[in-house]
């Protein structure tokens, strides 16, 4: 006997992009008050389809698509190939270049961790930085399995309250920017790669955009 299992929308959208996942999940996990509870419609010009799987009743969770999506194989950084996200923002030389008021008042003081991993959709690398006031900035680079820049842009926009979302061009890529009350997010989307820079609890959108400006997709 078979039954239809519906993939939770957040799981589907986050893991669909392979790797934007870690930073995106961290942003939501650390600020539950801003998790979207309304489905916002997006006027996408590109069609995105998510197929609901058919799963045998009684199938172990690890063997379901949801279980496979959750599995991540840890990699070495050199396994990623070209890493474009900055891994030295805590150094004094880089801090001096970033000249926004936010970086002066609440600068990055520590690189907490760098991890590389792979799931069924591809490889990702992410870095976590700590700010002087204790908040964190998450930065990730991931393979975009949609391989359609416009479709990915529209999907990323649909994650947020449209009143808080804007787009602009950064280094030839499309940036989807969320300026929430406390959560700030920049998704940088180019061809088959997606970069995510996000932070909670710090009024630092200009700082995140400055970081995005340093990424060459």
Tab-separated table of N, CA, C and O in Angstrom, residues 96-200:
chain	number	residue	atom	x	y	z
A	96	UNK	N	39.633	46.657	7.830
A	96	UNK	CA	39.897	48.042	7.504
A	96	UNK	C	39.308	48.474	6.180
A	96	UNK	O	38.981	49.642	5.976
A	97	UNK	N	39.147	47.528	5.264
A	97	UNK	CA	38.580	47.836	3.949
A	97	UNK	C	37.075	48.050	4.039
A	97	UNK	O	36.506	48.883	3.341
A	98	UNK	N	36.413	47.292	4.906
A	98	UNK	CA	34.966	47.399	5.056
A	98	UNK	C	34.656	48.599	5.931
A	98	UNK	O	34.871	48.585	7.137
A	99	UNK	N	34.138	49.651	5.313
A	99	UNK	CA	34.100	50.944	5.985
A	99	UNK	C	32.693	51.422	6.343
A	99	UNK	O	32.467	52.617	6.472
A	100	UNK	N	31.727	50.523	6.472
A	100	UNK	CA	30.396	50.972	6.861
A	100	UNK	C	30.376	51.285	8.355
A	100	UNK	O	31.202	50.812	9.133
A	101	UNK	N	29.384	52.106	8.762
A	101	UNK	CA	29.240	52.417	10.181
A	101	UNK	C	29.007	51.158	11.000
A	101	UNK	O	29.437	51.049	12.145
A	102	UNK	N	28.306	50.197	10.392
A	102	UNK	CA	27.989	48.968	11.108
A	102	UNK	C	29.257	48.186	11.444
A	102	UNK	O	29.379	47.619	12.529
A	103	UNK	N	30.199	48.141	10.501
A	103	UNK	CA	31.421	47.388	10.756
A	103	UNK	C	32.282	48.080	11.804
A	103	UNK	O	33.027	47.421	12.535
A	104	UNK	N	32.195	49.388	11.896
A	104	UNK	CA	32.966	50.105	12.904
A	104	UNK	C	32.353	49.932	14.291
A	104	UNK	O	33.068	49.776	15.285
A	105	UNK	N	31.006	49.944	14.352
A	105	UNK	CA	30.334	49.854	15.647
A	105	UNK	C	30.204	48.414	16.143
A	105	UNK	O	30.153	48.183	17.349
A	106	UNK	N	30.099	47.481	15.225
A	106	UNK	CA	29.898	46.079	15.600
A	106	UNK	C	30.682	45.189	14.636
A	106	UNK	O	30.102	44.457	13.834
A	107	UNK	N	31.999	45.246	14.696
A	107	UNK	CA	32.816	44.552	13.696
A	107	UNK	C	32.838	43.032	13.888
A	107	UNK	O	32.513	42.515	14.959
A	108	UNK	N	33.247	42.353	12.827
A	108	UNK	CA	33.504	40.917	12.924
A	108	UNK	C	34.783	40.720	13.734
A	108	UNK	O	35.807	41.340	13.465
A	109	UNK	N	34.706	39.839	14.729
A	109	UNK	CA	35.869	39.639	15.591
A	109	UNK	C	36.418	38.218	15.550
A	109	UNK	O	37.544	37.978	15.985
A	110	UNK	N	35.626	37.266	15.025
A	110	UNK	CA	36.094	35.876	15.072
A	110	UNK	C	35.467	35.050	13.959
A	110	UNK	O	34.274	35.166	13.671
A	111	UNK	N	36.300	34.227	13.327
A	111	UNK	CA	35.803	33.192	12.423
A	111	UNK	C	35.536	31.957	13.288
A	111	UNK	O	36.467	31.325	13.791
A	112	UNK	N	34.267	31.627	13.480
A	112	UNK	CA	33.890	30.554	14.406
A	112	UNK	C	34.145	29.186	13.795
A	112	UNK	O	34.719	28.300	14.433
A	113	UNK	N	33.714	28.992	12.551
A	113	UNK	CA	33.920	27.698	11.901
A	113	UNK	C	33.760	27.820	10.395
A	113	UNK	O	33.106	28.731	9.887
A	114	UNK	N	34.413	26.900	9.709
A	114	UNK	CA	34.240	26.727	8.263
A	114	UNK	C	33.980	25.245	8.034
A	114	UNK	O	34.734	24.401	8.527
A	115	UNK	N	32.919	24.937	7.314
A	115	UNK	CA	32.608	23.543	7.043
A	115	UNK	C	32.253	23.362	5.580
A	115	UNK	O	31.688	24.253	4.945
A	116	UNK	N	32.585	22.204	5.057
A	116	UNK	CA	32.215	21.823	3.693
A	116	UNK	C	31.445	20.520	3.772
A	116	UNK	O	31.757	19.650	4.600
A	117	UNK	N	30.442	20.381	2.937
A	117	UNK	CA	29.636	19.168	2.974
A	117	UNK	C	29.004	18.929	1.617
A	117	UNK	O	29.093	19.755	0.704
A	118	UNK	N	28.350	17.785	1.509
A	118	UNK	CA	27.687	17.413	0.259
A	118	UNK	C	26.431	16.631	0.589
A	118	UNK	O	26.431	15.765	1.464
A	119	UNK	N	25.328	16.960	-0.095
A	119	UNK	CA	24.132	16.148	0.002
A	119	UNK	C	23.746	15.699	-1.408
A	119	UNK	O	24.545	15.831	-2.341
A	120	UNK	N	22.548	15.180	-1.580
A	120	UNK	CA	22.199	14.616	-2.884
A	120	UNK	C	22.100	15.676	-3.970
A	120	UNK	O	22.066	15.353	-5.151
A	121	UNK	N	22.049	16.955	-3.583
A	121	UNK	CA	21.941	18.018	-4.574
A	121	UNK	C	23.267	18.678	-4.909
A	121	UNK	O	23.329	19.512	-5.795
A	122	UNK	N	24.318	18.367	-4.183
A	122	UNK	CA	25.591	18.960	-4.522
A	122	UNK	C	26.396	19.366	-3.309
A	122	UNK	O	26.069	19.042	-2.163
A	123	UNK	N	27.461	20.121	-3.574
A	123	UNK	CA	28.407	20.512	-2.526
A	123	UNK	C	28.120	21.921	-2.034
A	123	UNK	O	27.588	22.754	-2.762
A	124	UNK	N	28.530	22.166	-0.789
A	124	UNK	CA	28.391	23.509	-0.225
A	124	UNK	C	29.524	23.758	0.758
A	124	UNK	O	30.134	22.833	1.292
A	125	UNK	N	29.788	25.021	0.957
A	125	UNK	CA	30.751	25.428	1.983
A	125	UNK	C	30.142	26.610	2.711
A	125	UNK	O	29.477	27.446	2.106
A	126	UNK	N	30.322	26.661	4.024
A	126	UNK	CA	29.761	27.769	4.774
A	126	UNK	C	30.702	28.178	5.896
A	126	UNK	O	31.489	27.379	6.387
A	127	UNK	N	30.600	29.439	6.234
A	127	UNK	CA	31.440	30.010	7.287
A	127	UNK	C	30.549	30.749	8.275
A	127	UNK	O	29.538	31.348	7.896
A	128	UNK	N	30.941	30.698	9.538
A	128	UNK	CA	30.225	31.401	10.592
A	128	UNK	C	31.184	32.386	11.253
A	128	UNK	O	32.276	32.002	11.683
A	129	UNK	N	30.759	33.654	11.307
A	129	UNK	CA	31.555	34.701	11.955
A	129	UNK	C	30.798	35.239	13.166
A	129	UNK	O	29.565	35.302	13.167
A	130	UNK	N	31.550	35.650	14.182
A	130	UNK	CA	30.941	36.278	15.356
A	130	UNK	C	31.246	37.767	15.349
A	130	UNK	O	32.378	38.185	15.057
A	131	UNK	N	30.232	38.565	15.692
A	131	UNK	CA	30.388	40.009	15.789
A	131	UNK	C	30.769	40.410	17.209
A	131	UNK	O	30.603	39.636	18.157
A	132	UNK	N	31.242	41.620	17.360
A	132	UNK	CA	31.704	42.098	18.659
A	132	UNK	C	30.596	42.067	19.703
A	132	UNK	O	30.849	41.820	20.888
A	133	UNK	N	29.359	42.300	19.283
A	133	UNK	CA	28.237	42.309	20.218
A	133	UNK	C	27.606	40.938	20.401
A	133	UNK	O	26.578	40.815	21.074
A	134	UNK	N	28.205	39.911	19.807
A	134	UNK	CA	27.752	38.551	20.060
A	134	UNK	C	26.891	37.921	18.979
A	134	UNK	O	26.686	36.707	18.976
A	135	UNK	N	26.341	38.717	18.048
A	135	UNK	CA	25.560	38.131	16.972
A	135	UNK	C	26.477	37.410	15.988
A	135	UNK	O	27.699	37.538	16.054
A	136	UNK	N	25.899	36.682	15.069
A	136	UNK	CA	26.699	35.946	14.100
A	136	UNK	C	26.266	36.266	12.673
A	136	UNK	O	25.126	36.665	12.430
A	137	UNK	N	27.197	36.102	11.758
A	137	UNK	CA	26.931	36.212	10.322
A	137	UNK	C	27.240	34.849	9.713
A	137	UNK	O	28.298	34.271	9.960
A	138	UNK	N	26.292	34.332	8.926
A	138	UNK	CA	26.467	33.056	8.242
A	138	UNK	C	26.624	33.323	6.743
A	138	UNK	O	25.860	34.086	6.162
A	139	UNK	N	27.606	32.695	6.139
A	139	UNK	CA	27.863	32.861	4.710
A	139	UNK	C	27.983	31.476	4.088
A	139	UNK	O	28.712	30.620	4.596
A	140	UNK	N	27.272	31.246	2.994
A	140	UNK	CA	27.357	29.936	2.345
A	140	UNK	C	27.491	30.079	0.840
A	140	UNK	O	27.072	31.077	0.241
A	141	UNK	N	28.082	29.083	0.244
A	141	UNK	CA	28.189	28.946	-1.211
A	141	UNK	C	27.659	27.560	-1.558
A	141	UNK	O	28.084	26.562	-0.976
A	142	UNK	N	26.725	27.505	-2.488
A	142	UNK	CA	26.112	26.219	-2.786
A	142	UNK	C	25.781	26.098	-4.267
A	142	UNK	O	25.688	27.090	-4.986
A	143	UNK	N	25.622	24.860	-4.681
A	143	UNK	CA	25.203	24.582	-6.049
A	143	UNK	C	23.692	24.722	-6.136
A	143	UNK	O	22.962	24.201	-5.300
A	144	UNK	N	23.235	25.445	-7.147
A	144	UNK	CA	21.808	25.664	-7.351
A	144	UNK	C	21.304	24.625	-8.343
A	144	UNK	O	21.563	24.717	-9.546
A	145	UNK	N	20.538	23.661	-7.862
A	145	UNK	CA	20.122	22.570	-8.739
A	145	UNK	C	19.048	22.988	-9.739
A	145	UNK	O	18.788	22.272	-10.698
A	146	UNK	N	18.430	24.141	-9.517
A	146	UNK	CA	17.475	24.622	-10.521
A	146	UNK	C	18.190	25.012	-11.808
A	146	UNK	O	17.629	24.905	-12.897
A	147	UNK	N	19.425	25.496	-11.679
A	147	UNK	CA	20.234	25.928	-12.815
A	147	UNK	C	19.460	26.906	-13.707
A	147	UNK	O	19.573	26.897	-14.925
A	148	UNK	N	18.678	27.748	-13.078
A	148	UNK	CA	17.890	28.762	-13.782
A	148	UNK	C	17.861	29.983	-12.880
A	148	UNK	O	17.181	29.982	-11.852
A	149	UNK	N	18.621	30.993	-13.253
A	149	UNK	CA	18.800	32.141	-12.368
A	149	UNK	C	17.481	32.820	-12.034
A	149	UNK	O	17.205	33.137	-10.873
A	150	UNK	N	16.632	33.041	-13.047
A	150	UNK	CA	15.375	33.736	-12.797
A	150	UNK	C	14.458	32.921	-11.891
A	150	UNK	O	13.811	33.455	-10.985
A	151	UNK	N	14.403	31.612	-12.113
A	151	UNK	CA	13.563	30.757	-11.272
A	151	UNK	C	14.053	30.780	-9.828
A	151	UNK	O	13.250	30.830	-8.884
A	152	UNK	N	15.365	30.765	-9.646
A	152	UNK	CA	15.925	30.788	-8.301
A	152	UNK	C	15.653	32.123	-7.624
A	152	UNK	O	15.339	32.177	-6.436
A	153	UNK	N	15.770	33.209	-8.374
A	153	UNK	CA	15.471	34.539	-7.825
A	153	UNK	C	14.034	34.593	-7.326
A	153	UNK	O	13.753	35.051	-6.207
A	154	UNK	N	13.095	34.132	-8.150
A	154	UNK	CA	11.689	34.188	-7.765
A	154	UNK	C	11.407	33.289	-6.563
A	154	UNK	O	10.616	33.634	-5.686
A	155	UNK	N	12.063	32.136	-6.524
A	155	UNK	CA	11.881	31.233	-5.389
A	155	UNK	C	12.409	31.870	-4.110
A	155	UNK	O	11.753	31.835	-3.064
A	156	UNK	N	13.586	32.460	-4.179
A	156	UNK	CA	14.163	33.110	-2.997
A	156	UNK	C	13.285	34.265	-2.518
A	156	UNK	O	13.082	34.444	-1.309
A	157	UNK	N	12.736	35.029	-3.430
A	157	UNK	CA	11.851	36.144	-3.060
A	157	UNK	C	10.610	35.639	-2.330
A	157	UNK	O	10.101	36.283	-1.417
A	158	UNK	N	10.136	34.463	-2.734
A	158	UNK	CA	8.903	33.934	-2.151
A	158	UNK	C	9.075	33.498	-0.703
A	158	UNK	O	8.087	33.246	-0.011
A	159	UNK	N	10.320	33.378	-0.233
A	159	UNK	CA	10.561	32.963	1.149
A	159	UNK	C	10.203	34.047	2.155
A	159	UNK	O	10.068	33.768	3.340
A	160	UNK	N	10.072	35.300	1.710
A	160	UNK	CA	9.989	36.413	2.651
A	160	UNK	C	8.725	37.248	2.420
A	160	UNK	O	8.097	37.191	1.368
A	161	UNK	N	8.414	38.048	3.429
A	161	UNK	CA	7.360	39.049	3.300
A	161	UNK	C	7.748	39.991	2.158
A	161	UNK	O	8.820	40.604	2.193
A	162	UNK	N	6.910	40.131	1.131
A	162	UNK	CA	7.283	40.988	-0.007
A	162	UNK	C	7.547	42.432	0.371
A	162	UNK	O	8.241	43.149	-0.357
A	163	UNK	N	7.008	42.871	1.507
A	163	UNK	CA	7.263	44.241	1.953
A	163	UNK	C	8.703	44.443	2.396
A	163	UNK	O	9.169	45.583	2.518
A	164	UNK	N	9.408	43.340	2.657
A	164	UNK	CA	10.789	43.432	3.147
A	164	UNK	C	11.820	43.016	2.104
A	164	UNK	O	13.008	42.925	2.425
A	165	UNK	N	11.382	42.760	0.880
A	165	UNK	CA	12.277	42.194	-0.139
A	165	UNK	C	12.541	43.180	-1.263
A	165	UNK	O	11.639	43.889	-1.718
A	166	UNK	N	13.792	43.211	-1.699
A	166	UNK	CA	14.165	44.005	-2.874
A	166	UNK	C	15.218	43.217	-3.650
A	166	UNK	O	15.774	42.243	-3.155
A	167	UNK	N	15.473	43.647	-4.864
A	167	UNK	CA	16.518	43.027	-5.673
A	167	UNK	C	17.415	44.114	-6.252
A	167	UNK	O	16.989	45.250	-6.461
A	168	UNK	N	18.656	43.755	-6.489
A	168	UNK	CA	19.595	44.649	-7.150
A	168	UNK	C	20.693	43.802	-7.771
A	168	UNK	O	20.785	42.600	-7.521
A	169	UNK	N	21.499	44.422	-8.609
A	169	UNK	CA	22.606	43.702	-9.233
A	169	UNK	C	23.882	43.948	-8.445
A	169	UNK	O	24.204	45.086	-8.094
A	170	UNK	N	24.608	42.873	-8.172
A	170	UNK	CA	25.905	42.955	-7.494
A	170	UNK	C	26.882	42.082	-8.262
A	170	UNK	O	26.675	40.868	-8.386
A	171	UNK	N	27.912	42.685	-8.793
A	171	UNK	CA	28.955	41.946	-9.526
A	171	UNK	C	28.393	41.041	-10.617
A	171	UNK	O	28.829	39.902	-10.794
A	172	UNK	N	27.400	41.540	-11.321
A	172	UNK	CA	26.825	40.789	-12.428
A	172	UNK	C	25.854	39.703	-12.015
A	172	UNK	O	25.347	38.969	-12.866
A	173	UNK	N	25.591	39.578	-10.730
A	173	UNK	CA	24.639	38.593	-10.231
A	173	UNK	C	23.417	39.312	-9.668
A	173	UNK	O	23.464	40.508	-9.353
A	174	UNK	N	22.314	38.584	-9.549
A	174	UNK	CA	21.106	39.151	-8.953
A	174	UNK	C	21.124	38.920	-7.452
A	174	UNK	O	21.307	37.792	-6.990
A	175	UNK	N	20.935	39.989	-6.698
A	175	UNK	CA	20.882	39.887	-5.238
A	175	UNK	C	19.437	40.015	-4.785
A	175	UNK	O	18.742	40.965	-5.145
A	176	UNK	N	18.973	39.036	-4.038
A	176	UNK	CA	17.668	39.100	-3.381
A	176	UNK	C	17.936	39.473	-1.932
A	176	UNK	O	18.645	38.755	-1.222
A	177	UNK	N	17.382	40.598	-1.503
A	177	UNK	CA	17.727	41.167	-0.204
A	177	UNK	C	16.487	41.231	0.681
A	177	UNK	O	15.459	41.775	0.285
A	178	UNK	N	16.614	40.649	1.860
A	178	UNK	CA	15.552	40.751	2.858
A	178	UNK	C	16.010	41.693	3.959
A	178	UNK	O	17.040	41.470	4.592
A	179	UNK	N	15.218	42.746	4.189
A	179	UNK	CA	15.513	43.705	5.248
A	179	UNK	C	14.414	43.606	6.295
A	179	UNK	O	13.542	44.460	6.400
A	180	UNK	N	14.441	42.517	7.066
A	180	UNK	CA	13.445	42.314	8.102
A	180	UNK	C	13.727	43.172	9.316
A	180	UNK	O	14.746	43.851	9.399
A	181	UNK	N	12.815	43.111	10.269
A	181	UNK	CA	12.974	43.939	11.464
A	181	UNK	C	14.249	43.590	12.214
A	181	UNK	O	14.969	44.464	12.687
A	182	UNK	N	14.535	42.295	12.314
A	182	UNK	CA	15.766	41.881	12.990
A	182	UNK	C	16.636	40.993	12.118
A	182	UNK	O	17.854	40.966	12.297
A	183	UNK	N	16.044	40.251	11.191
A	183	UNK	CA	16.840	39.371	10.329
A	183	UNK	C	17.166	40.085	9.023
A	183	UNK	O	16.295	40.671	8.382
A	184	UNK	N	18.417	40.019	8.633
A	184	UNK	CA	18.886	40.601	7.378
A	184	UNK	C	19.495	39.474	6.541
A	184	UNK	O	20.283	38.675	7.050
A	185	UNK	N	19.152	39.434	5.248
A	185	UNK	CA	19.620	38.355	4.387
A	185	UNK	C	19.935	38.882	3.003
A	185	UNK	O	19.191	39.703	2.463
A	186	UNK	N	21.021	38.401	2.426
A	186	UNK	CA	21.356	38.686	1.032
A	186	UNK	C	21.627	37.359	0.341
A	186	UNK	O	22.520	36.614	0.751
A	187	UNK	N	20.844	37.052	-0.683
A	187	UNK	CA	21.109	35.904	-1.545
A	187	UNK	C	21.704	36.431	-2.847
A	187	UNK	O	21.099	37.283	-3.503
A	188	UNK	N	22.854	35.957	-3.215
A	188	UNK	CA	23.516	36.357	-4.451
A	188	UNK	C	23.420	35.181	-5.415
A	188	UNK	O	23.955	34.103	-5.137
A	189	UNK	N	22.729	35.380	-6.534
A	189	UNK	CA	22.372	34.274	-7.421
A	189	UNK	C	22.955	34.515	-8.804
A	189	UNK	O	22.719	35.547	-9.432
A	190	UNK	N	23.714	33.537	-9.277
A	190	UNK	CA	24.347	33.650	-10.582
A	190	UNK	C	24.453	32.267	-11.209
A	190	UNK	O	25.141	31.388	-10.677
A	191	UNK	N	23.784	32.084	-12.356
A	191	UNK	CA	23.838	30.818	-13.092
A	191	UNK	C	23.503	29.654	-12.168
A	191	UNK	O	22.387	29.570	-11.669
A	192	UNK	N	24.464	28.770	-11.896
A	192	UNK	CA	24.176	27.571	-11.116
A	192	UNK	C	24.794	27.622	-9.721
A	192	UNK	O	25.023	26.592	-9.096
A	193	UNK	N	25.050	28.834	-9.216
A	193	UNK	CA	25.626	28.987	-7.881
A	193	UNK	C	24.796	29.990	-7.094
A	193	UNK	O	24.275	30.962	-7.638
A	194	UNK	N	24.670	29.733	-5.793
A	194	UNK	CA	23.958	30.657	-4.925
A	194	UNK	C	24.794	30.921	-3.680
A	194	UNK	O	25.333	29.994	-3.074
A	195	UNK	N	24.904	32.187	-3.319
A	195	UNK	CA	25.602	32.598	-2.105
A	195	UNK	C	24.573	33.216	-1.163
A	195	UNK	O	23.693	33.966	-1.608
A	196	UNK	N	24.680	32.919	0.110
A	196	UNK	CA	23.762	33.475	1.095
A	196	UNK	C	24.569	34.091	2.226
A	196	UNK	O	25.478	33.456	2.764
A	197	UNK	N	24.232	35.331	2.562
A	197	UNK	CA	24.846	36.022	3.699
A	197	UNK	C	23.697	36.475	4.585
A	197	UNK	O	22.811	37.202	4.121
A	198	UNK	N	23.663	36.044	5.828
A	198	UNK	CA	22.545	36.419	6.683
A	198	UNK	C	22.977	36.598	8.120
A	198	UNK	O	24.017	36.084	8.553
A	199	UNK	N	22.147	37.341	8.859
A	199	UNK	CA	22.462	37.646	10.247
A	199	UNK	C	21.172	37.968	10.982
A	199	UNK	O	20.195	38.435	10.386
A	200	UNK	N	21.164	37.696	12.271
A	200	UNK	CA	20.009	37.999	13.111
A	200	UNK	C	20.412	38.878	14.277
A	200	UNK	O	21.484	38.709	14.853
